[in-house]
Amino acid sequence: MVLEQVHITVAPERTSDYQQAFEQARPQVQCQPGCKSCRLLPSLDHPGQFLLLIEWETKEHHTKGFRTSPEYREWSRLLHPFYDIFPTVNYFQG
């Protein structure tokens, strides 16, 4: 198992809109082969900051599967407009 950890920052006044867009985007990743779970956690201390945790069977399920899929284009269309700074992505072996 691989845990994808993504640190996300959006403008604090857009937090609610981002969370709504994420709920529309979530099915795009959850339907992917190798995706085991997907959680978006808002920061308690810093409005507009989130931690996205996605469990994959392998890193390649994300990098070579999801990122090359039509669903990723929809994910990007829904979420990328919120990012002034593109999120930091890290992978951890579980």
mmCIF file of N, CA and C in Angstrom:
data_model
loop_
_atom_site.group_PDB
_atom_site.id
_atom_site.type_symbol
_atom_site.label_atom_id
_atom_site.label_comp_id
_atom_site.label_asym_id
_atom_site.label_seq_id
_atom_site.Cartn_x
_atom_site.Cartn_y
_atom_site.Cartn_z
ATOM 1 N N MET A 1 0.835 -1.171 0.000
ATOM 2 C CA MET A 1 0.000 0.000 0.000
ATOM 3 C C MET A 1 0.883 1.238 0.000
ATOM 4 N N VAL A 2 0.442 2.255 -0.739
ATOM 5 C CA VAL A 2 1.140 3.532 -0.820
ATOM 6 C C VAL A 2 0.154 4.614 -0.414
ATOM 7 N N LEU A 3 0.615 5.524 0.430
ATOM 8 C CA LEU A 3 -0.209 6.650 0.848
ATOM 9 C C LEU A 3 0.290 7.905 0.132
ATOM 10 N N GLU A 4 -0.573 8.494 -0.648
ATOM 11 C CA GLU A 4 -0.294 9.781 -1.292
ATOM 12 C C GLU A 4 -0.749 10.867 -0.323
ATOM 13 N N GLN A 5 0.163 11.779 -0.011
ATOM 14 C CA GLN A 5 -0.114 12.868 0.915
ATOM 15 C C GLN A 5 0.033 14.171 0.143
ATOM 16 N N VAL A 6 -1.016 14.992 0.143
ATOM 17 C CA VAL A 6 -1.011 16.226 -0.627
ATOM 18 C C VAL A 6 -1.354 17.386 0.297
ATOM 19 N N HIS A 7 -0.444 18.373 0.361
ATOM 20 C CA HIS A 7 -0.698 19.590 1.124
ATOM 21 C C HIS A 7 -1.268 20.630 0.168
ATOM 22 N N ILE A 8 -2.478 21.103 0.492
ATOM 23 C CA ILE A 8 -3.230 21.986 -0.395
ATOM 24 C C ILE A 8 -3.506 23.305 0.328
ATOM 25 N N THR A 9 -3.318 24.399 -0.392
ATOM 26 C CA THR A 9 -3.674 25.713 0.129
ATOM 27 C C THR A 9 -4.555 26.413 -0.890
ATOM 28 N N VAL A 10 -5.690 26.896 -0.416
ATOM 29 C CA VAL A 10 -6.577 27.715 -1.239
ATOM 30 C C VAL A 10 -6.844 29.012 -0.474
ATOM 31 N N ALA A 11 -7.318 30.017 -1.167
ATOM 32 C CA ALA A 11 -7.666 31.271 -0.504
ATOM 33 C C ALA A 11 -8.723 30.989 0.564
ATOM 34 N N PRO A 12 -8.525 31.479 1.788
ATOM 35 C CA PRO A 12 -9.474 31.171 2.866
ATOM 36 C C PRO A 12 -10.926 31.477 2.511
ATOM 37 N N GLU A 13 -11.166 32.523 1.739
ATOM 38 C CA GLU A 13 -12.549 32.859 1.376
ATOM 39 C C GLU A 13 -13.133 31.901 0.351
ATOM 40 N N ARG A 14 -12.301 31.018 -0.211
ATOM 41 C CA ARG A 14 -12.780 30.040 -1.201
ATOM 42 C C ARG A 14 -12.876 28.625 -0.624
ATOM 43 N N THR A 15 -12.673 28.493 0.674
ATOM 44 C CA THR A 15 -12.660 27.179 1.331
ATOM 45 C C THR A 15 -13.945 26.400 1.074
ATOM 46 N N SER A 16 -15.067 27.018 1.277
ATOM 47 C CA SER A 16 -16.350 26.328 1.092
ATOM 48 C C SER A 16 -16.537 25.897 -0.362
ATOM 49 N N ASP A 17 -16.213 26.789 -1.303
ATOM 50 C CA ASP A 17 -16.319 26.448 -2.723
ATOM 51 C C ASP A 17 -15.387 25.292 -3.075
ATOM 52 N N TYR A 18 -14.175 25.302 -2.504
ATOM 53 C CA TYR A 18 -13.225 24.223 -2.774
ATOM 54 C C TYR A 18 -13.766 22.890 -2.256
ATOM 55 N N GLN A 19 -14.304 22.888 -1.063
ATOM 56 C CA GLN A 19 -14.828 21.641 -0.500
ATOM 57 C C GLN A 19 -15.983 21.108 -1.348
ATOM 58 N N GLN A 20 -16.820 21.982 -1.857
ATOM 59 C CA GLN A 20 -17.915 21.546 -2.731
ATOM 60 C C GLN A 20 -17.361 20.977 -4.042
ATOM 61 N N ALA A 21 -16.367 21.642 -4.612
ATOM 62 C CA ALA A 21 -15.753 21.150 -5.854
ATOM 63 C C ALA A 21 -15.075 19.804 -5.606
ATOM 64 N N PHE A 22 -14.446 19.662 -4.443
ATOM 65 C CA PHE A 22 -13.786 18.395 -4.130
ATOM 66 C C PHE A 22 -14.799 17.255 -4.064
ATOM 67 N N GLU A 23 -15.958 17.502 -3.487
ATOM 68 C CA GLU A 23 -16.977 16.447 -3.413
ATOM 69 C C GLU A 23 -17.449 16.047 -4.808
ATOM 70 N N GLN A 24 -17.447 16.982 -5.750
ATOM 71 C CA GLN A 24 -17.774 16.642 -7.139
ATOM 72 C C GLN A 24 -16.626 15.858 -7.778
ATOM 73 N N ALA A 25 -15.399 16.175 -7.406
ATOM 74 C CA ALA A 25 -14.226 15.544 -8.006
ATOM 75 C C ALA A 25 -13.907 14.178 -7.400
ATOM 76 N N ARG A 26 -14.249 13.970 -6.148
ATOM 77 C CA ARG A 26 -13.883 12.732 -5.434
ATOM 78 C C ARG A 26 -14.205 11.453 -6.214
ATOM 79 N N PRO A 27 -15.380 11.307 -6.830
ATOM 80 C CA PRO A 27 -15.678 10.065 -7.556
ATOM 81 C C PRO A 27 -14.703 9.787 -8.707
ATOM 82 N N GLN A 28 -14.076 10.838 -9.229
ATOM 83 C CA GLN A 28 -13.131 10.659 -10.338
ATOM 84 C C GLN A 28 -11.910 9.852 -9.913
ATOM 85 N N VAL A 29 -11.495 10.005 -8.662
ATOM 86 C CA VAL A 29 -10.350 9.249 -8.163
ATOM 87 C C VAL A 29 -10.791 7.933 -7.525
ATOM 88 N N GLN A 30 -11.935 7.930 -6.860
ATOM 89 C CA GLN A 30 -12.353 6.726 -6.148
ATOM 90 C C GLN A 30 -12.707 5.578 -7.080
ATOM 91 N N CYS A 31 -13.024 5.882 -8.326
ATOM 92 C CA CYS A 31 -13.363 4.814 -9.277
ATOM 93 C C CYS A 31 -12.128 4.202 -9.936
ATOM 94 N N GLN A 32 -10.945 4.738 -9.637
ATOM 95 C CA GLN A 32 -9.736 4.290 -10.301
ATOM 96 C C GLN A 32 -9.257 2.940 -9.780
ATOM 97 N N PRO A 33 -8.743 2.097 -10.682
ATOM 98 C CA PRO A 33 -8.105 0.860 -10.216
ATOM 99 C C PRO A 33 -6.984 1.199 -9.241
ATOM 100 N N GLY A 34 -6.930 0.475 -8.151
ATOM 101 C CA GLY A 34 -5.865 0.661 -7.168
ATOM 102 C C GLY A 34 -6.163 1.686 -6.101
ATOM 103 N N CYS A 35 -7.222 2.480 -6.235
ATOM 104 C CA CYS A 35 -7.578 3.461 -5.210
ATOM 105 C C CYS A 35 -8.339 2.762 -4.093
ATOM 106 N N LYS A 36 -7.825 2.871 -2.890
ATOM 107 C CA LYS A 36 -8.437 2.211 -1.732
ATOM 108 C C LYS A 36 -9.239 3.179 -0.863
ATOM 109 N N SER A 37 -8.809 4.439 -0.782
ATOM 110 C CA SER A 37 -9.535 5.430 0.010
ATOM 111 C C SER A 37 -9.071 6.822 -0.384
ATOM 112 N N CYS A 38 -9.908 7.809 -0.039
ATOM 113 C CA CYS A 38 -9.621 9.204 -0.380
ATOM 114 C C CYS A 38 -10.265 10.080 0.688
ATOM 115 N N ARG A 39 -9.423 10.871 1.396
ATOM 116 C CA ARG A 39 -9.948 11.747 2.447
ATOM 117 C C ARG A 39 -9.346 13.144 2.315
ATOM 118 N N LEU A 40 -10.172 14.145 2.450
ATOM 119 C CA LEU A 40 -9.735 15.535 2.481
ATOM 120 C C LEU A 40 -9.975 16.066 3.883
ATOM 121 N N LEU A 41 -8.899 16.516 4.530
ATOM 122 C CA LEU A 41 -8.986 16.978 5.914
ATOM 123 C C LEU A 41 -8.673 18.468 5.984
ATOM 124 N N PRO A 42 -9.611 19.294 6.434
ATOM 125 C CA PRO A 42 -9.327 20.724 6.578
ATOM 126 C C PRO A 42 -8.497 20.985 7.832
ATOM 127 N N SER A 43 -7.603 21.960 7.755
ATOM 128 C CA SER A 43 -6.794 22.342 8.906
ATOM 129 C C SER A 43 -7.662 23.019 9.955
ATOM 130 N N LEU A 44 -7.416 22.695 11.199
ATOM 131 C CA LEU A 44 -8.111 23.355 12.300
ATOM 132 C C LEU A 44 -7.494 24.714 12.612
ATOM 133 N N ASP A 45 -6.229 24.879 12.270
ATOM 134 C CA ASP A 45 -5.484 26.078 12.659
ATOM 135 C C ASP A 45 -5.271 27.093 11.549
ATOM 136 N N HIS A 46 -5.374 26.652 10.286
ATOM 137 C CA HIS A 46 -5.052 27.528 9.161
ATOM 138 C C HIS A 46 -6.152 27.449 8.105
ATOM 139 N N PRO A 47 -7.094 28.392 8.114
ATOM 140 C CA PRO A 47 -8.154 28.381 7.108
ATOM 141 C C PRO A 47 -7.579 28.353 5.697
ATOM 142 N N GLY A 48 -8.162 27.510 4.864
ATOM 143 C CA GLY A 48 -7.704 27.390 3.478
ATOM 144 C C GLY A 48 -6.652 26.313 3.273
ATOM 145 N N GLN A 49 -6.188 25.685 4.345
ATOM 146 C CA GLN A 49 -5.218 24.599 4.204
ATOM 147 C C GLN A 49 -5.909 23.256 4.427
ATOM 148 N N PHE A 50 -5.487 22.293 3.587
ATOM 149 C CA PHE A 50 -6.068 20.949 3.627
ATOM 150 C C PHE A 50 -4.963 19.910 3.500
ATOM 151 N N LEU A 51 -5.261 18.724 3.996
ATOM 152 C CA LEU A 51 -4.427 17.554 3.782
ATOM 153 C C LEU A 51 -5.283 16.530 3.055
ATOM 154 N N LEU A 52 -4.835 16.139 1.873
ATOM 155 C CA LEU A 52 -5.504 15.102 1.089
ATOM 156 C C LEU A 52 -4.714 13.816 1.241
ATOM 157 N N LEU A 53 -5.388 12.755 1.632
ATOM 158 C CA LEU A 53 -4.765 11.444 1.790
ATOM 159 C C LEU A 53 -5.483 10.455 0.876
ATOM 160 N N ILE A 54 -4.717 9.850 -0.036
ATOM 161 C CA ILE A 54 -5.284 8.841 -0.927
ATOM 162 C C ILE A 54 -4.434 7.580 -0.801
ATOM 163 N N GLU A 55 -5.088 6.471 -0.509
ATOM 164 C CA GLU A 55 -4.405 5.178 -0.443
ATOM 165 C C GLU A 55 -4.490 4.506 -1.798
ATOM 166 N N TRP A 56 -3.329 4.074 -2.297
ATOM 167 C CA TRP A 56 -3.228 3.362 -3.573
ATOM 168 C C TRP A 56 -2.584 2.007 -3.328
ATOM 169 N N GLU A 57 -2.895 1.047 -4.186
ATOM 170 C CA GLU A 57 -2.201 -0.242 -4.115
ATOM 171 C C GLU A 57 -0.722 -0.051 -4.434
ATOM 172 N N THR A 58 -0.419 0.758 -5.458
ATOM 173 C CA THR A 58 0.964 1.067 -5.836
ATOM 174 C C THR A 58 1.036 2.538 -6.239
ATOM 175 N N LYS A 59 2.228 3.093 -6.234
ATOM 176 C CA LYS A 59 2.423 4.472 -6.686
ATOM 177 C C LYS A 59 2.010 4.625 -8.153
ATOM 178 N N GLU A 60 2.268 3.596 -8.945
ATOM 179 C CA GLU A 60 1.954 3.630 -10.370
ATOM 180 C C GLU A 60 0.454 3.718 -10.634
ATOM 181 N N HIS A 61 -0.367 3.203 -9.721
ATOM 182 C CA HIS A 61 -1.815 3.357 -9.885
ATOM 183 C C HIS A 61 -2.182 4.842 -9.941
ATOM 184 N N HIS A 62 -1.415 5.654 -9.229
ATOM 185 C CA HIS A 62 -1.656 7.099 -9.285
ATOM 186 C C HIS A 62 -0.938 7.731 -10.471
ATOM 187 N N THR A 63 0.377 7.516 -10.555
ATOM 188 C CA THR A 63 1.187 8.259 -11.533
ATOM 189 C C THR A 63 0.965 7.814 -12.976
ATOM 190 N N LYS A 64 0.772 6.532 -13.190
ATOM 191 C CA LYS A 64 0.606 6.022 -14.560
ATOM 192 C C LYS A 64 -0.842 5.665 -14.870
ATOM 193 N N GLY A 65 -1.658 5.533 -13.831
ATOM 194 C CA GLY A 65 -3.063 5.197 -14.018
ATOM 195 C C GLY A 65 -3.929 6.443 -14.000
ATOM 196 N N PHE A 66 -4.184 6.948 -12.794
ATOM 197 C CA PHE A 66 -5.088 8.077 -12.642
ATOM 198 C C PHE A 66 -4.624 9.308 -13.418
ATOM 199 N N ARG A 67 -3.359 9.651 -13.321
ATOM 200 C CA ARG A 67 -2.888 10.886 -13.968
ATOM 201 C C ARG A 67 -2.933 10.840 -15.494
ATOM 202 N N THR A 68 -3.113 9.687 -16.068
ATOM 203 C CA THR A 68 -3.224 9.589 -17.532
ATOM 204 C C THR A 68 -4.661 9.292 -17.970
ATOM 205 N N SER A 69 -5.594 9.316 -17.033
ATOM 206 C CA SER A 69 -6.975 8.926 -17.316
ATOM 207 C C SER A 69 -7.845 10.130 -17.697
ATOM 208 N N PRO A 70 -8.968 9.877 -18.372
ATOM 209 C CA PRO A 70 -9.934 10.946 -18.639
ATOM 210 C C PRO A 70 -10.498 11.540 -17.339
ATOM 211 N N GLU A 71 -10.606 10.721 -16.305
ATOM 212 C CA GLU A 71 -11.123 11.201 -15.025
ATOM 213 C C GLU A 71 -10.190 12.245 -14.402
ATOM 214 N N TYR A 72 -8.887 12.099 -14.644
ATOM 215 C CA TYR A 72 -7.947 13.100 -14.117
ATOM 216 C C TYR A 72 -8.179 14.465 -14.770
ATOM 217 N N ARG A 73 -8.531 14.473 -16.045
ATOM 218 C CA ARG A 73 -8.827 15.747 -16.707
ATOM 219 C C ARG A 73 -10.017 16.438 -16.043
ATOM 220 N N GLU A 74 -11.028 15.667 -15.662
ATOM 221 C CA GLU A 74 -12.188 16.236 -14.972
ATOM 222 C C GLU A 74 -11.792 16.702 -13.564
ATOM 223 N N TRP A 75 -11.011 15.903 -12.855
ATOM 224 C CA TRP A 75 -10.481 16.269 -11.537
ATOM 225 C C TRP A 75 -9.750 17.608 -11.637
ATOM 226 N N SER A 76 -8.890 17.725 -12.627
ATOM 227 C CA SER A 76 -8.119 18.956 -12.829
ATOM 228 C C SER A 76 -9.029 20.140 -13.142
ATOM 229 N N ARG A 77 -10.013 19.924 -13.985
ATOM 230 C CA ARG A 77 -10.927 20.999 -14.360
ATOM 231 C C ARG A 77 -11.651 21.538 -13.125
ATOM 232 N N LEU A 78 -12.035 20.652 -12.224
ATOM 233 C CA LEU A 78 -12.781 21.048 -11.040
ATOM 234 C C LEU A 78 -11.909 21.688 -9.959
ATOM 235 N N LEU A 79 -10.683 21.205 -9.782
ATOM 236 C CA LEU A 79 -9.885 21.597 -8.618
ATOM 237 C C LEU A 79 -8.724 22.538 -8.911
ATOM 238 N N HIS A 80 -8.068 22.378 -10.040
ATOM 239 C CA HIS A 80 -6.861 23.173 -10.295
ATOM 240 C C HIS A 80 -7.093 24.678 -10.316
ATOM 241 N N PRO A 81 -8.266 25.187 -10.696
ATOM 242 C CA PRO A 81 -8.461 26.637 -10.654
ATOM 243 C C PRO A 81 -8.354 27.251 -9.248
ATOM 244 N N PHE A 82 -8.437 26.438 -8.214
ATOM 245 C CA PHE A 82 -8.340 26.943 -6.846
ATOM 246 C C PHE A 82 -6.896 27.147 -6.390
ATOM 247 N N TYR A 83 -5.929 26.600 -7.131
ATOM 248 C CA TYR A 83 -4.548 26.579 -6.655
ATOM 249 C C TYR A 83 -3.739 27.739 -7.224
ATOM 250 N N ASP A 84 -3.397 28.706 -6.351
ATOM 251 C CA ASP A 84 -2.438 29.730 -6.738
ATOM 252 C C ASP A 84 -1.031 29.128 -6.701
ATOM 253 N N ILE A 85 -0.827 28.245 -5.747
ATOM 254 C CA ILE A 85 0.417 27.478 -5.623
ATOM 255 C C ILE A 85 0.020 26.015 -5.748
ATOM 256 N N PHE A 86 0.646 25.298 -6.700
ATOM 257 C CA PHE A 86 0.261 23.907 -6.910
ATOM 258 C C PHE A 86 0.621 23.076 -5.679
ATOM 259 N N PRO A 87 -0.266 22.169 -5.264
ATOM 260 C CA PRO A 87 -0.033 21.380 -4.055
ATOM 261 C C PRO A 87 1.233 20.518 -4.124
ATOM 262 N N THR A 88 1.790 20.287 -2.953
ATOM 263 C CA THR A 88 2.941 19.403 -2.784
ATOM 264 C C THR A 88 2.446 17.981 -2.593
ATOM 265 N N VAL A 89 2.999 17.041 -3.373
ATOM 266 C CA VAL A 89 2.591 15.637 -3.306
ATOM 267 C C VAL A 89 3.780 14.804 -2.811
ATOM 268 N N ASN A 90 3.519 13.933 -1.845
ATOM 269 C CA ASN A 90 4.524 12.992 -1.338
ATOM 270 C C ASN A 90 3.882 11.615 -1.242
ATOM 271 N N TYR A 91 4.713 10.591 -1.338
ATOM 272 C CA TYR A 91 4.258 9.204 -1.255
ATOM 273 C C TYR A 91 4.972 8.509 -0.110
ATOM 274 N N PHE A 92 4.201 7.680 0.599
ATOM 275 C CA PHE A 92 4.732 6.931 1.729
ATOM 276 C C PHE A 92 4.340 5.472 1.601
ATOM 277 N N GLN A 93 5.287 4.599 1.918
ATOM 278 C CA GLN A 93 5.024 3.152 1.882
ATOM 279 C C GLN A 93 4.307 2.760 3.150
ATOM 280 N N GLY A 94 3.202 2.022 3.004
ATOM 281 C CA GLY A 94 2.424 1.629 4.187
ATOM 282 C C GLY A 94 2.488 0.173 4.474
#
